[in-house]
Amino acid sequence: MTAREINTDLRDNIVRRVLRLANTPVDFIVLFGSKARGDSGPDSDTDIALSVPALTSTERSRLRLLLTAEFNGPNVKVDIVTVEDVNWSLRFRISRDGVILYERKDGLWNAFVELVIARYPDYHQFETRILREMMGSV
């Protein structure tokens, strides 16, 4: 799916609401998950990732709560994550599936993807080893 294939009203609505509530520079906003891949079903949620590096971890947590309250309602399920606060496996899925809805400055999304490409393979090996060890002890 490309940014052009996303309903313009939906994209603009998401971007407007995120930027209003963030009240600080947002580097990028991306749609990821099943809706970005184009394989969502009737019960699928909407996954949104954003980058707000100027905020502290506590401020990002507060922003996620505000955005969750803003977007969720009856029959509407939206998951919001900040890329600064998720593990490398989720960052990989975001970079693989992500459809850019907003980018504050050209190159910020690509810089994130390049960072994930550089770091994820080592993390994946570590994660796999730990999971095998945990499963062996069960």
Coordinates of N, CA and C in Angstrom, one line a residue, residues 28-30 47-53 57 59-61 63-65 79-87 90-91:
F28 N 7.8 11.8 12.2 CA 7.0 11.1 11.2 C 5.9 10.4 11.9
I29 N 4.9 10.1 11.1 CA 3.7 9.4 11.5 C 3.5 8.3 10.4
V30 N 3.4 7.0 10.8 CA 3.2 6.0 9.8 C 2.1 5.1 10.2
D47 N -3.0 0.5 13.3 CA -1.7 0.6 14.0 C -1.0 1.9 13.5
I48 N -0.7 2.8 14.4 CA 0.0 4.0 14.1 C 1.2 4.1 14.9
A49 N 2.3 4.4 14.2 CA 3.6 4.7 14.9 C 4.0 6.1 14.6
L50 N 4.6 6.7 15.6 CA 5.1 8.1 15.4 C 6.5 8.2 16.1
S51 N 7.2 9.2 15.7 CA 8.5 9.5 16.3 C 8.5 10.9 16.8
V52 N 8.7 11.0 18.2 CA 8.7 12.3 18.8 C 10.0 12.4 19.7
P53 N 11.1 12.5 19.1 CA 12.4 12.4 19.9 C 12.6 13.5 20.9
S57 N 10.6 10.0 27.9 CA 9.8 8.8 27.9 C 8.5 9.0 28.6
E59 N 6.8 11.9 28.9 CA 6.0 12.7 28.0 C 5.4 11.9 26.8
R60 N 6.2 11.0 26.3 CA 5.7 10.1 25.2 C 4.6 9.2 25.7
S61 N 4.8 8.7 26.9 CA 3.7 7.9 27.4 C 2.4 8.6 27.6
L63 N 1.5 11.3 25.9 CA 1.0 11.5 24.5 C 0.3 10.3 24.0
R64 N 0.9 9.1 24.2 CA 0.2 7.9 23.7 C -1.2 7.7 24.4
L65 N -1.3 8.0 25.7 CA -2.6 7.9 26.4 C -3.6 8.9 25.8
D79 N -4.2 1.4 17.8 CA -3.0 1.2 18.7 C -2.0 2.3 18.3
I80 N -1.5 3.0 19.2 CA -0.5 4.0 19.0 C 0.8 3.6 19.7
V81 N 1.9 3.7 18.9 CA 3.2 3.4 19.5 C 4.2 4.6 19.1
T82 N 5.1 4.8 20.0 CA 6.2 5.7 19.6 C 7.4 4.9 19.4
V83 N 8.1 5.1 18.3 CA 9.2 4.2 17.9 C 10.4 4.3 18.9
E84 N 10.5 5.3 19.6 CA 11.6 5.5 20.6 C 11.4 4.5 21.8
D85 N 10.2 3.9 21.9 CA 9.9 3.1 23.1 C 9.5 1.7 22.8
V86 N 9.7 1.2 21.6 CA 9.4 -0.2 21.3 C 10.7 -0.9 21.0
N87 N 10.6 -2.3 21.1 CA 11.8 -3.1 20.8 C 12.1 -3.2 19.3
L90 N 9.5 -4.9 16.8 CA 8.4 -4.1 16.4 C 8.9 -2.9 15.5
R91 N 10.1 -2.4 15.8 CA 10.6 -1.4 14.9 C 10.8 -2.0 13.5

